[in-house]
Amino acid sequence: DVYRRAIEYGRAYLRALRSNDRDAFATMHRIAADLAVSADLQLREAGEEMLSETTELAGRFAEAIAVVADSADPASTLSMSRQALLAGDRRLIEQAADKVDRLLPRGRLRTALIALLAAAGEALAGEPGAASLSQRALDQYAEVAVPMDVAKVNAAFSRLLGHDTEMGRAAGERARAWIDSVGAPLLLDTLAAHLPPQAQPAAARA
């Protein structure tokens, strides 16, 4: 039964991404909310992760973090880190960094997440070396994370670094290019505030 619900959630997720289907979004939320209150720990953790992902897709990043903030599942560090970056909130970024340090096993993914969260702190503080530090962290992350997460994190850094900076624009363009390539209009809507505005064609400006 859990496998059936996981498959149903995955199919609804794809429909929502590709067509902004509100019925699919409702299906995702129903399945995730049911699993998140399961008496079985593994099912509950899976449901919390699904519910966090669903809430993130709605653009409610701090709320998405709250769903998994108390989870002892190491996998929750990935979503919490990504959502903290998208929220652009120093306190949430520090909380995510602490959770990564405590729960995630040593390895390339842990190193990349710590680098990303540290770079985000530098960017928020307006440190002069934030852009180069962020680019190195993004390059590290791209080697170990799934493409969708890489796109989301690039979008986060586009806003953190500023759309008026070369590095910020480049990060936003990378994110938009990937989203356009897979045809995910809902993700474009979710990340609209994180992406730099697109230049109008010359004919449209005339």
Backbone as JSON Lines, residues from 0, in Angstrom:
{"i":0,"aa":"D","n":[0.83,-1.21,0.0],"ca":[0.0,0.0,0.0],"c":[0.87,1.26,0.0]}
{"i":1,"aa":"V","n":[1.97,1.24,0.77],"ca":[2.84,2.42,0.8],"c":[3.49,2.66,-0.55]}
{"i":2,"aa":"Y","n":[3.84,1.55,-1.25],"ca":[4.45,1.71,-2.56],"c":[3.45,2.29,-3.55]}
{"i":3,"aa":"R","n":[2.2,1.84,-3.44],"ca":[1.16,2.38,-4.32],"c":[0.99,3.87,-4.09]}
{"i":4,"aa":"R","n":[0.97,4.28,-2.82],"ca":[0.81,5.71,-2.51],"c":[2.03,6.52,-2.94]}
{"i":5,"aa":"A","n":[3.22,5.94,-2.82],"ca":[4.43,6.64,-3.26],"c":[4.4,6.85,-4.77]}
{"i":6,"aa":"I","n":[3.96,5.83,-5.5],"ca":[3.85,5.95,-6.96],"c":[2.8,7.0,-7.33]}
{"i":7,"aa":"E","n":[1.67,6.96,-6.61],"ca":[0.61,7.93,-6.87],"c":[1.11,9.36,-6.59]}
{"i":8,"aa":"Y","n":[1.87,9.52,-5.51],"ca":[2.43,10.83,-5.18],"c":[3.38,11.3,-6.3]}
{"i":9,"aa":"G","n":[4.25,10.39,-6.75],"ca":[5.21,10.75,-7.8],"c":[4.53,11.17,-9.08]}
{"i":10,"aa":"R","n":[3.49,10.45,-9.45],"ca":[2.75,10.81,-10.68],"c":[2.06,12.16,-10.52]}
{"i":11,"aa":"A","n":[1.47,12.4,-9.35],"ca":[0.81,13.69,-9.11],"c":[1.84,14.82,-9.11]}
{"i":12,"aa":"Y","n":[3.03,14.55,-8.57],"ca":[4.1,15.56,-8.53],"c":[4.49,15.97,-9.95]}
{"i":13,"aa":"L","n":[4.64,14.99,-10.83],"ca":[5.01,15.29,-12.21],"c":[3.91,16.07,-12.92]}
{"i":14,"aa":"R","n":[2.65,15.7,-12.68],"ca":[1.54,16.43,-13.29],"c":[1.51,17.87,-12.81]}
{"i":15,"aa":"A","n":[1.71,18.05,-11.52],"ca":[1.7,19.4,-10.96],"c":[2.82,20.25,-11.55]}
{"i":16,"aa":"L","n":[4.02,19.68,-11.64],"ca":[5.17,20.41,-12.18],"c":[4.94,20.85,-13.62]}
{"i":17,"aa":"R","n":[4.39,19.93,-14.42],"ca":[4.32,20.17,-15.87],"c":[3.1,20.97,-16.29]}
{"i":18,"aa":"S","n":[2.05,20.97,-15.46],"ca":[0.82,21.63,-15.91],"c":[0.19,22.54,-14.87]}
{"i":19,"aa":"N","n":[0.84,22.67,-13.7],"ca":[0.28,23.5,-12.63],"c":[-1.13,23.01,-12.27]}
{"i":20,"aa":"D","n":[-1.3,21.7,-12.25],"ca":[-2.58,21.05,-12.01],"c":[-2.92,21.09,-10.52]}
{"i":21,"aa":"R","n":[-3.97,21.83,-10.16],"ca":[-4.33,21.98,-8.75],"c":[-4.87,20.67,-8.16]}
{"i":22,"aa":"D","n":[-5.53,19.86,-8.99],"ca":[-6.0,18.57,-8.5],"c":[-4.82,17.67,-8.14]}
{"i":23,"aa":"A","n":[-3.77,17.72,-8.96],"ca":[-2.57,16.94,-8.68],"c":[-1.91,17.42,-7.39]}
{"i":24,"aa":"F","n":[-1.91,18.73,-7.19],"ca":[-1.33,19.3,-5.97],"c":[-2.11,18.81,-4.74]}
{"i":25,"aa":"A","n":[-3.43,18.78,-4.86],"ca":[-4.27,18.31,-3.75],"c":[-4.01,16.84,-3.46]}
{"i":26,"aa":"T","n":[-3.79,16.04,-4.5],"ca":[-3.47,14.62,-4.32],"c":[-2.15,14.46,-3.58]}
{"i":27,"aa":"M","n":[-1.15,15.24,-3.98],"ca":[0.14,15.19,-3.3],"c":[-0.02,15.49,-1.81]}
{"i":28,"aa":"H","n":[-0.76,16.54,-1.5],"ca":[-0.91,16.95,-0.11],"c":[-1.66,15.89,0.69]}
{"i":29,"aa":"R","n":[-2.69,15.29,0.1],"ca":[-3.47,14.28,0.81],"c":[-2.6,13.07,1.15]}
{"i":30,"aa":"I","n":[-1.84,12.58,0.19],"ca":[-1.0,11.4,0.42],"c":[0.06,11.71,1.47]}
{"i":31,"aa":"A","n":[0.73,12.84,1.33],"ca":[1.8,13.21,2.26],"c":[1.27,13.4,3.67]}
{"i":32,"aa":"A","n":[0.13,14.08,3.8],"ca":[-0.44,14.34,5.13],"c":[-0.86,13.04,5.8]}
{"i":33,"aa":"D","n":[-1.39,12.1,5.04],"ca":[-1.78,10.79,5.61],"c":[-0.57,10.04,6.14]}
{"i":34,"aa":"L","n":[0.49,9.99,5.34],"ca":[1.69,9.26,5.75],"c":[2.4,9.95,6.92]}
{"i":35,"aa":"A","n":[2.34,11.26,6.98],"ca":[3.07,12.02,8.0],"c":[2.54,11.79,9.42]}
{"i":36,"aa":"V","n":[1.36,11.2,9.54],"ca":[0.83,10.91,10.88],"c":[0.79,9.4,11.14]}
{"i":37,"aa":"S","n":[1.52,8.64,10.34],"ca":[1.57,7.19,10.51],"c":[2.25,6.82,11.83]}
{"i":38,"aa":"A","n":[1.82,5.71,12.42],"ca":[2.46,5.21,13.64],"c":[3.81,4.57,13.33]}
{"i":39,"aa":"D","n":[4.03,4.2,12.09],"ca":[5.29,3.6,11.66],"c":[6.31,4.71,11.39]}
{"i":40,"aa":"L","n":[7.46,4.65,12.03],"ca":[8.45,5.73,11.93],"c":[8.91,5.95,10.49]}
{"i":41,"aa":"Q","n":[9.2,4.88,9.76],"ca":[9.69,5.03,8.39],"c":[8.63,5.67,7.5]}
{"i":42,"aa":"L","n":[7.37,5.24,7.67],"ca":[6.3,5.83,6.88],"c":[6.1,7.3,7.25]}
{"i":43,"aa":"R","n":[6.2,7.58,8.55],"ca":[6.03,8.96,9.01],"c":[7.12,9.87,8.45]}
{"i":44,"aa":"E","n":[8.36,9.39,8.48],"ca":[9.46,10.2,7.93],"c":[9.29,10.42,6.43]}
{"i":45,"aa":"A","n":[8.85,9.37,5.72],"ca":[8.61,9.51,4.29],"c":[7.5,10.52,4.03]}
{"i":46,"aa":"G","n":[6.43,10.44,4.84],"ca":[5.33,11.38,4.68],"c":[5.73,12.81,4.99]}
{"i":47,"aa":"E","n":[6.55,12.99,6.03],"ca":[7.02,14.33,6.37],"c":[7.86,14.91,5.24]}
{"i":48,"aa":"E","n":[8.7,14.06,4.64],"ca":[9.53,14.54,3.53],"c":[8.65,14.95,2.34]}
{"i":49,"aa":"M","n":[7.63,14.13,2.04],"ca":[6.69,14.46,0.96],"c":[5.94,15.75,1.25]}
{"i":50,"aa":"L","n":[5.48,15.9,2.51],"ca":[4.73,17.09,2.88],"c":[5.61,18.33,2.81]}
{"i":51,"aa":"S","n":[6.86,18.19,3.23],"ca":[7.8,19.3,3.15],"c":[8.04,19.71,1.69]}
{"i":52,"aa":"E","n":[8.2,18.7,0.83],"ca":[8.43,18.97,-0.6],"c":[7.21,19.64,-1.22]}
{"i":53,"aa":"T","n":[6.02,19.17,-0.85],"ca":[4.78,19.76,-1.38],"c":[4.65,21.22,-0.95]}
{"i":54,"aa":"T","n":[4.97,21.5,0.31],"ca":[4.88,22.86,0.84],"c":[5.93,23.75,0.18]}
{"i":55,"aa":"E","n":[7.11,23.21,-0.05],"ca":[8.16,23.96,-0.76],"c":[7.71,24.34,-2.16]}
{"i":56,"aa":"L","n":[7.06,23.41,-2.83],"ca":[6.62,23.66,-4.2],"c":[5.56,24.76,-4.24]}
{"i":57,"aa":"A","n":[4.87,24.95,-3.12],"ca":[3.89,26.04,-3.03],"c":[4.55,27.37,-2.7]}
{"i":58,"aa":"G","n":[5.9,27.35,-2.51],"ca":[6.63,28.58,-2.23],"c":[6.64,28.99,-0.78]}
{"i":59,"aa":"R","n":[6.2,28.08,0.12],"ca":[6.18,28.4,1.55],"c":[7.38,27.72,2.21]}
{"i":60,"aa":"F","n":[8.54,28.34,2.07],"ca":[9.8,27.68,2.41],"c":[10.0,27.51,3.91]}
{"i":61,"aa":"A","n":[9.7,28.53,4.69],"ca":[9.86,28.42,6.14],"c":[8.9,27.37,6.71]}
{"i":62,"aa":"E","n":[7.69,27.33,6.17],"ca":[6.7,26.33,6.6],"c":[7.17,24.92,6.22]}
{"i":63,"aa":"A","n":[7.79,24.8,5.06],"ca":[8.3,23.5,4.62],"c":[9.39,23.0,5.57]}
{"i":64,"aa":"I","n":[10.24,23.92,6.03],"ca":[11.3,23.56,6.98],"c":[10.69,23.07,8.29]}
{"i":65,"aa":"A","n":[9.64,23.73,8.75],"ca":[9.03,23.37,10.02],"c":[8.54,21.93,10.03]}
{"i":66,"aa":"V","n":[8.16,21.41,8.85],"ca":[7.66,20.04,8.76],"c":[8.74,19.03,9.12]}
{"i":67,"aa":"V","n":[9.98,19.31,8.73],"ca":[11.07,18.34,8.93],"c":[12.11,18.8,9.96]}
{"i":68,"aa":"A","n":[11.85,19.93,10.6],"ca":[12.86,20.51,11.51],"c":[13.26,19.57,12.63]}
{"i":69,"aa":"D","n":[12.31,18.77,13.13],"ca":[12.6,17.89,14.26],"c":[12.91,16.45,13.83]}
{"i":70,"aa":"S","n":[12.95,16.22,12.53],"ca":[13.2,14.86,12.04],"c":[14.65,14.46,12.3]}
{"i":71,"aa":"A","n":[14.82,13.2,12.72],"ca":[16.17,12.67,12.92],"c":[16.66,11.92,11.68]}
{"i":72,"aa":"D","n":[15.88,11.95,10.62],"ca":[16.26,11.29,9.38],"c":[17.34,12.12,8.67]}
{"i":73,"aa":"P","n":[18.52,11.55,8.42],"ca":[19.58,12.32,7.75],"c":[19.13,12.9,6.41]}
{"i":74,"aa":"A","n":[18.2,12.23,5.73],"ca":[17.73,12.73,4.43],"c":[17.04,14.08,4.56]}
{"i":75,"aa":"S","n":[16.5,14.37,5.75],"ca":[15.8,15.65,5.94],"c":[16.76,16.84,5.88]}
{"i":76,"aa":"T","n":[18.06,16.58,6.04],"ca":[19.02,17.68,5.98],"c":[19.09,18.27,4.57]}
{"i":77,"aa":"L","n":[18.84,17.45,3.56],"ca":[18.9,17.93,2.18],"c":[17.79,18.93,1.91]}
{"i":78,"aa":"S","n":[16.54,18.53,2.25],"ca":[15.42,19.43,2.0],"c":[15.51,20.67,2.88]}
{"i":79,"aa":"M","n":[15.9,20.51,4.14],"ca":[15.97,21.66,5.03],"c":[17.04,22.66,4.56]}
{"i":80,"aa":"S","n":[18.17,22.17,4.08],"ca":[19.22,23.06,3.59],"c":[18.74,23.82,2.36]}
{"i":81,"aa":"R","n":[18.13,23.1,1.43],"ca":[17.63,23.73,0.2],"c":[16.58,24.79,0.52]}
{"i":82,"aa":"Q","n":[15.67,24.46,1.4],"ca":[14.58,25.38,1.74],"c":[15.09,26.6,2.5]}
{"i":83,"aa":"A","n":[16.1,26.4,3.35],"ca":[16.69,27.54,4.07],"c":[17.35,28.51,3.08]}
{"i":84,"aa":"L","n":[18.02,27.95,2.08],"ca":[18.64,28.8,1.05],"c":[17.58,29.56,0.27]}
{"i":85,"aa":"L","n":[16.48,28.88,-0.07],"ca":[15.41,29.53,-0.82],"c":[14.72,30.6,0.03]}
{"i":86,"aa":"A","n":[14.6,30.34,1.33],"ca":[14.01,31.34,2.22],"c":[14.92,32.55,2.38]}
{"i":87,"aa":"G","n":[16.24,32.33,2.23],"ca":[17.2,33.43,2.37],"c":[17.22,34.01,3.76]}
{"i":88,"aa":"D","n":[16.99,33.16,4.76],"ca":[16.9,33.6,6.15],"c":[18.12,33.1,6.92]}
{"i":89,"aa":"R","n":[18.86,34.03,7.52],"ca":[20.11,33.67,8.2],"c":[19.87,32.66,9.32]}
{"i":90,"aa":"R","n":[18.82,32.85,10.12],"ca":[18.55,31.94,11.24],"c":[18.26,30.52,10.72]}
{"i":91,"aa":"L","n":[17.47,30.42,9.67],"ca":[17.14,29.1,9.12],"c":[18.36,28.45,8.49]}
{"i":92,"aa":"I","n":[19.21,29.25,7.87],"ca":[20.44,28.72,7.28],"c":[21.36,28.18,8.38]}
{"i":93,"aa":"E","n":[21.45,28.89,9.48],"ca":[22.28,28.41,10.6],"c":[21.7,27.13,11.19]}
{"i":94,"aa":"Q","n":[20.38,27.03,11.3],"ca":[19.75,25.82,11.81],"c":[20.01,24.64,10.88]}
{"i":95,"aa":"A","n":[19.93,24.89,9.57],"ca":[20.19,23.83,8.61],"c":[21.64,23.36,8.7]}
{"i":96,"aa":"A","n":[22.56,24.29,8.84],"ca":[23.98,23.94,8.95],"c":[24.24,23.09,10.18]}
{"i":97,"aa":"D","n":[23.59,23.44,11.28],"ca":[23.75,22.65,12.51],"c":[23.21,21.24,12.31]}
{"i":98,"aa":"K","n":[22.09,21.12,11.61],"ca":[21.49,19.8,11.38],"c":[22.37,18.95,10.47]}
{"i":99,"aa":"V","n":[22.91,19.56,9.42],"ca":[23.84,18.84,8.54],"c":[25.03,18.34,9.33]}
{"i":100,"aa":"D","n":[25.57,19.19,10.18],"ca":[26.74,18.82,10.98],"c":[26.45,17.65,11.92]}
{"i":101,"aa":"R","n":[25.23,17.62,12.46],"ca":[24.88,16.58,13.43],"c":[24.44,15.26,12.8]}
{"i":102,"aa":"L","n":[23.74,15.33,11.66],"ca":[23.07,14.13,11.16],"c":[23.65,13.52,9.89]}
{"i":103,"aa":"L","n":[24.25,14.34,9.05],"ca":[24.66,13.79,7.76],"c":[26.04,13.15,7.84]}
{"i":104,"aa":"P","n":[26.17,11.91,7.36],"ca":[27.48,11.24,7.42],"c":[28.53,11.99,6.6]}
{"i":105,"aa":"R","n":[29.78,11.84,6.99],"ca":[30.87,12.47,6.25],"c":[30.89,11.97,4.82]}
{"i":106,"aa":"G","n":[31.17,12.89,3.91],"ca":[31.2,12.54,2.5],"c":[31.07,13.79,1.65]}
{"i":107,"aa":"R","n":[31.03,13.61,0.35],"ca":[31.01,14.75,-0.57],"c":[29.74,15.58,-0.46]}
{"i":108,"aa":"L","n":[28.6,14.9,-0.22],"ca":[27.35,15.65,-0.1],"c":[27.36,16.53,1.13]}
{"i":109,"aa":"R","n":[27.82,15.99,2.25],"ca":[27.9,16.77,3.48],"c":[28.83,17.97,3.29]}
{"i":110,"aa":"T","n":[29.98,17.73,2.67],"ca":[30.94,18.81,2.42],"c":[30.33,19.89,1.54]}
{"i":111,"aa":"A","n":[29.6,19.47,0.51],"ca":[28.99,20.44,-0.42],"c":[27.91,21.26,0.28]}
{"i":112,"aa":"L","n":[27.08,20.62,1.1],"ca":[26.02,21.35,1.8],"c":[26.61,22.35,2.79]}
{"i":113,"aa":"I","n":[27.62,21.95,3.53],"ca":[28.26,22.87,4.48],"c":[28.84,24.07,3.73]}
{"i":114,"aa":"A","n":[29.46,23.81,2.58],"ca":[30.03,24.9,1.78],"c":[28.94,25.84,1.28]}
{"i":115,"aa":"L","n":[27.81,25.28,0.82],"ca":[26.7,26.1,0.33],"c":[26.15,27.01,1.43]}
{"i":116,"aa":"L","n":[25.91,26.41,2.59],"ca":[25.31,27.18,3.68],"c":[26.27,28.25,4.2]}
{"i":117,"aa":"A","n":[27.56,27.94,4.21],"ca":[28.54,28.94,4.62],"c":[28.6,30.08,3.6]}
{"i":118,"aa":"A","n":[28.55,29.73,2.32],"ca":[28.58,30.75,1.27],"c":[27.35,31.64,1.34]}
{"i":119,"aa":"A","n":[26.2,31.05,1.66],"ca":[24.98,31.83,1.79],"c":[25.1,32.84,2.93]}
{"i":120,"aa":"G","n":[25.71,32.42,4.04],"ca":[25.93,33.34,5.14],"c":[26.81,34.5,4.74]}
{"i":121,"aa":"E","n":[27.84,34.21,3.96],"ca":[28.74,35.28,3.47],"c":[27.98,36.24,2.55]}
{"i":122,"aa":"A","n":[27.12,35.66,1.69],"ca":[26.36,36.5,0.76],"c":[25.39,37.41,1.51]}
{"i":123,"aa":"L","n":[24.72,36.86,2.52],"ca":[23.78,37.67,3.3],"c":[24.49,38.78,4.07]}
{"i":124,"aa":"A","n":[25.74,38.51,4.46],"ca":[26.52,39.51,5.19],"c":[27.17,40.53,4.26]}
{"i":125,"aa":"G","n":[27.06,40.3,2.94],"ca":[27.65,41.22,1.98],"c":[29.15,41.17,1.93]}
{"i":126,"aa":"E","n":[29.72,40.02,2.28],"ca":[31.18,39.89,2.28],"c":[31.72,39.96,0.84]}
{"i":127,"aa":"P","n":[32.87,40.61,0.63],"ca":[33.39,40.8,-0.73],"c":[33.74,39.5,-1.45]}
{"i":128,"aa":"G","n":[34.08,38.46,-0.73],"ca":[34.44,37.21,-1.39],"c":[33.28,36.25,-1.56]}
{"i":129,"aa":"A","n":[32.05,36.72,-1.3],"ca":[30.89,35.83,-1.32],"c":[30.62,35.23,-2.69]}
{"i":130,"aa":"A","n":[30.82,36.0,-3.76],"ca":[30.5,35.51,-5.1],"c":[31.38,34.33,-5.49]}
{"i":131,"aa":"S","n":[32.69,34.45,-5.3],"ca":[33.59,33.36,-5.68],"c":[33.4,32.15,-4.77]}
{"i":132,"aa":"L","n":[33.15,32.39,-3.49],"ca":[32.89,31.3,-2.55],"c":[31.61,30.57,-2.95]}
{"i":133,"aa":"S","n":[30.59,31.32,-3.34],"ca":[29.32,30.74,-3.75],"c":[29.48,29.9,-5.01]}
{"i":134,"aa":"Q","n":[30.25,30.39,-5.96],"ca":[30.43,29.64,-7.21],"c":[31.14,28.31,-6.95]}
{"i":135,"aa":"R","n":[32.15,28.33,-6.11],"ca":[32.85,27.07,-5.78],"c":[31.89,26.09,-5.09]}
{"i":136,"aa":"A","n":[31.06,26.62,-4.2],"ca":[30.11,25.76,-3.49],"c":[29.06,25.2,-4.44]}
{"i":137,"aa":"L","n":[28.59,26.02,-5.37],"ca":[27.61,25.55,-6.35],"c":[28.21,24.48,-7.26]}
{"i":138,"aa":"D","n":[29.46,24.65,-7.65],"ca":[30.14,23.65,-8.47],"c":[30.26,22.32,-7.73]}
{"i":139,"aa":"Q","n":[30.61,22.39,-6.44],"ca":[30.69,21.18,-5.62],"c":[29.35,20.48,-5.54]}
{"i":140,"aa":"Y","n":[28.32,21.27,-5.3],"ca":[26.97,20.71,-5.13],"c":[26.48,20.06,-6.42]}
{"i":141,"aa":"A","n":[26.79,20.67,-7.55],"ca":[26.35,20.15,-8.85],"c":[26.92,18.76,-9.13]}
{"i":142,"aa":"E","n":[28.03,18.42,-8.49],"ca":[28.65,17.12,-8.72],"c":[27.99,16.0,-7.92]}
{"i":143,"aa":"V","n":[27.19,16.35,-6.91],"ca":[26.65,15.32,-6.01],"c":[25.13,15.33,-5.89]}
{"i":144,"aa":"A","n":[24.47,16.37,-6.36],"ca":[23.02,16.5,-6.17],"c":[22.26,16.22,-7.47]}
{"i":145,"aa":"V","n":[20.96,15.96,-7.33],"ca":[20.11,15.72,-8.5],"c":[19.88,17.06,-9.21]}
{"i":146,"aa":"P","n":[19.66,17.03,-10.53],"ca":[19.55,18.27,-11.3],"c":[18.49,19.25,-10.8]}
{"i":147,"aa":"M","n":[17.33,18.74,-10.36],"ca":[16.3,19.67,-9.88],"c":[16.77,20.44,-8.66]}
{"i":148,"aa":"D","n":[17.43,19.76,-7.74],"ca":[17.94,20.45,-6.55],"c":[19.02,21.45,-6.92]}
{"i":149,"aa":"V","n":[19.85,21.1,-7.9],"ca":[20.89,22.02,-8.37],"c":[20.24,23.29,-8.94]}
{"i":150,"aa":"A","n":[19.17,23.12,-9.71],"ca":[18.48,24.27,-10.28],"c":[17.89,25.15,-9.18]}
{"i":151,"aa":"K","n":[17.25,24.51,-8.18],"ca":[16.65,25.28,-7.08],"c":[17.7,26.06,-6.3]}
{"i":152,"aa":"V","n":[18.82,25.44,-6.05],"ca":[19.87,26.1,-5.27],"c":[20.52,27.22,-6.08]}
{"i":153,"aa":"N","n":[20.67,27.03,-7.38],"ca":[21.15,28.13,-8.23],"c":[20.19,29.31,-8.18]}
{"i":154,"aa":"A","n":[18.89,29.01,-8.2],"ca":[17.89,30.09,-8.09],"c":[18.02,30.82,-6.76]}
{"i":155,"aa":"A","n":[18.25,30.04,-5.7],"ca":[18.41,30.66,-4.37],"c":[19.6,31.61,-4.37]}
{"i":156,"aa":"F","n":[20.72,31.18,-4.94],"ca":[21.92,32.03,-4.93],"c":[21.79,33.2,-5.9]}
{"i":157,"aa":"S","n":[20.95,33.08,-6.91],"ca":[20.72,34.21,-7.78],"c":[20.14,35.38,-6.98]}
{"i":158,"aa":"R","n":[19.23,35.06,-6.08],"ca":[18.65,36.13,-5.25],"c":[19.59,36.54,-4.13]}
{"i":159,"aa":"L","n":[20.29,35.56,-3.53],"ca":[21.21,35.88,-2.43],"c":[22.33,36.82,-2.9]}
{"i":160,"aa":"L","n":[22.87,36.55,-4.08],"ca":[23.97,37.36,-4.6],"c":[23.49,38.64,-5.27]}
{"i":161,"aa":"G","n":[22.25,38.62,-5.73],"ca":[21.67,39.8,-6.36],"c":[21.58,39.66,-7.87]}
{"i":162,"aa":"H","n":[20.43,39.96,-8.42],"ca":[20.24,39.84,-9.86],"c":[21.06,40.86,-10.64]}
{"i":163,"aa":"D","n":[21.55,41.87,-9.94],"ca":[22.35,42.9,-10.61],"c":[23.83,42.56,-10.62]}
{"i":164,"aa":"T","n":[24.19,41.38,-10.1],"ca":[25.59,40.96,-10.12],"c":[25.8,39.9,-11.2]}
{"i":165,"aa":"E","n":[27.0,39.82,-11.71],"ca":[27.29,38.86,-12.77],"c":[27.04,37.42,-12.31]}
{"i":166,"aa":"M","n":[27.52,37.1,-11.1],"ca":[27.37,35.74,-10.59],"c":[25.91,35.43,-10.28]}
{"i":167,"aa":"G","n":[25.19,36.41,-9.76],"ca":[23.77,36.2,-9.46],"c":[22.96,35.96,-10.71]}
{"i":168,"aa":"R","n":[23.21,36.76,-11.75],"ca":[22.49,36.56,-13.02],"c":[22.82,35.2,-13.61]}
{"i":169,"aa":"A","n":[24.09,34.81,-13.58],"ca":[24.51,33.54,-14.17],"c":[23.84,32.37,-13.45]}
{"i":170,"aa":"A","n":[23.76,32.44,-12.13],"ca":[23.11,31.37,-11.36],"c":[21.64,31.29,-11.73]}
{"i":171,"aa":"G","n":[20.98,32.43,-11.86],"ca":[19.57,32.45,-12.23],"c":[19.35,31.92,-13.63]}
{"i":172,"aa":"E","n":[20.24,32.25,-14.54],"ca":[20.1,31.76,-15.92],"c":[20.28,30.25,-16.0]}
{"i":173,"aa":"R","n":[21.21,29.72,-15.19],"ca":[21.38,28.26,-15.16],"c":[20.11,27.58,-14.66]}
{"i":174,"aa":"A","n":[19.52,28.15,-13.6],"ca":[18.3,27.58,-13.04],"c":[17.17,27.62,-14.07]}
{"i":175,"aa":"R","n":[16.98,28.77,-14.69],"ca":[15.9,28.92,-15.66],"c":[16.09,27.99,-16.86]}
{"i":176,"aa":"A","n":[17.31,27.85,-17.33],"ca":[17.58,27.0,-18.49],"c":[17.2,25.55,-18.2]}
{"i":177,"aa":"W","n":[17.53,25.06,-16.99],"ca":[17.19,23.67,-16.66],"c":[15.68,23.51,-16.55]}
{"i":178,"aa":"I","n":[15.02,24.45,-15.88],"ca":[13.56,24.36,-15.71],"c":[12.86,24.39,-17.06]}
{"i":179,"aa":"D","n":[13.32,25.28,-17.96],"ca":[12.73,25.34,-19.3],"c":[12.97,24.05,-20.07]}
{"i":180,"aa":"S","n":[14.13,23.43,-19.86],"ca":[14.48,22.22,-20.62],"c":[13.59,21.04,-20.26]}
{"i":181,"aa":"V","n":[13.08,21.01,-19.03],"ca":[12.23,19.89,-18.61],"c":[10.75,20.25,-18.65]}
{"i":182,"aa":"G","n":[10.45,21.51,-18.93],"ca":[9.05,21.92,-19.01],"c":[8.33,21.85,-17.68]}
{"i":183,"aa":"A","n":[8.74,22.7,-16.74],"ca":[8.14,22.69,-15.39],"c":[7.64,24.09,-15.04]}
{"i":184,"aa":"P","n":[6.51,24.53,-15.61],"ca":[6.03,25.9,-15.36],"c":[5.72,26.17,-13.89]}
{"i":185,"aa":"L","n":[5.28,25.16,-13.15],"ca":[4.99,25.38,-11.74],"c":[6.26,25.77,-10.99]}
{"i":186,"aa":"L","n":[7.38,25.15,-11.34],"ca":[8.64,25.48,-10.68],"c":[9.06,26.91,-11.01]}
{"i":187,"aa":"L","n":[8.8,27.34,-12.24],"ca":[9.09,28.73,-12.59],"c":[8.26,29.69,-11.75]}
{"i":188,"aa":"D","n":[6.99,29.33,-11.52],"ca":[6.14,30.17,-10.68],"c":[6.67,30.21,-9.24]}
{"i":189,"aa":"T","n":[7.05,29.04,-8.72],"ca":[7.53,28.95,-7.35],"c":[8.78,29.8,-7.14]}
{"i":190,"aa":"L","n":[9.65,29.8,-8.15],"ca":[10.96,30.46,-8.02],"c":[11.0,31.83,-8.69]}
{"i":191,"aa":"A","n":[9.84,32.36,-9.06],"ca":[9.8,33.61,-9.82],"c":[10.58,34.73,-9.15]}
{"i":192,"aa":"A","n":[10.45,34.86,-7.84],"ca":[11.14,35.95,-7.12],"c":[12.64,35.73,-7.03]}
{"i":193,"aa":"H","n":[13.08,34.5,-7.26],"ca":[14.5,34.18,-7.16],"c":[15.24,34.38,-8.48]}
{"i":194,"aa":"L","n":[14.5,34.41,-9.58],"ca":[15.13,34.45,-10.9],"c":[15.2,35.88,-11.43]}
{"i":195,"aa":"P","n":[16.28,36.22,-12.11],"ca":[16.38,37.57,-12.69],"c":[15.34,37.74,-13.79]}
{"i":196,"aa":"P","n":[14.83,38.95,-13.96],"ca":[13.85,39.17,-15.04],"c":[14.49,38.91,-16.39]}
{"i":197,"aa":"Q","n":[13.7,38.34,-17.28],"ca":[14.2,38.08,-18.62],"c":[14.19,39.33,-19.45]}
{"i":198,"aa":"A","n":[15.24,39.52,-20.26],"ca":[15.31,40.67,-21.14],"c":[14.24,40.55,-22.21]}
{"i":199,"aa":"Q","n":[13.56,41.65,-22.52],"ca":[12.56,41.62,-23.6],"c":[13.26,41.62,-24.95]}
{"i":200,"aa":"P","n":[12.69,40.91,-25.95],"ca":[13.24,40.99,-27.29],"c":[13.17,42.43,-27.81]}
{"i":201,"aa":"A","n":[14.09,42.75,-28.73],"ca":[14.15,44.12,-29.26],"c":[12.82,44.56,-29.86]}
{"i":202,"aa":"A","n":[12.12,43.62,-30.53],"ca":[10.85,43.97,-31.17],"c":[9.81,44.35,-30.12]}
{"i":203,"aa":"A","n":[9.85,43.69,-28.96],"ca":[8.88,43.99,-27.9],"c":[9.16,45.33,-27.27]}
{"i":204,"aa":"R","n":[10.44,45.74,-27.26],"ca":[10.8,47.01,-26.64],"c":[10.49,48.19,-27.55]}
{"i":205,"aa":"A","n":[10.42,47.93,-28.84],"ca":[10.24,49.02,-29.81],"c":[8.83,49.62,-29.72]}
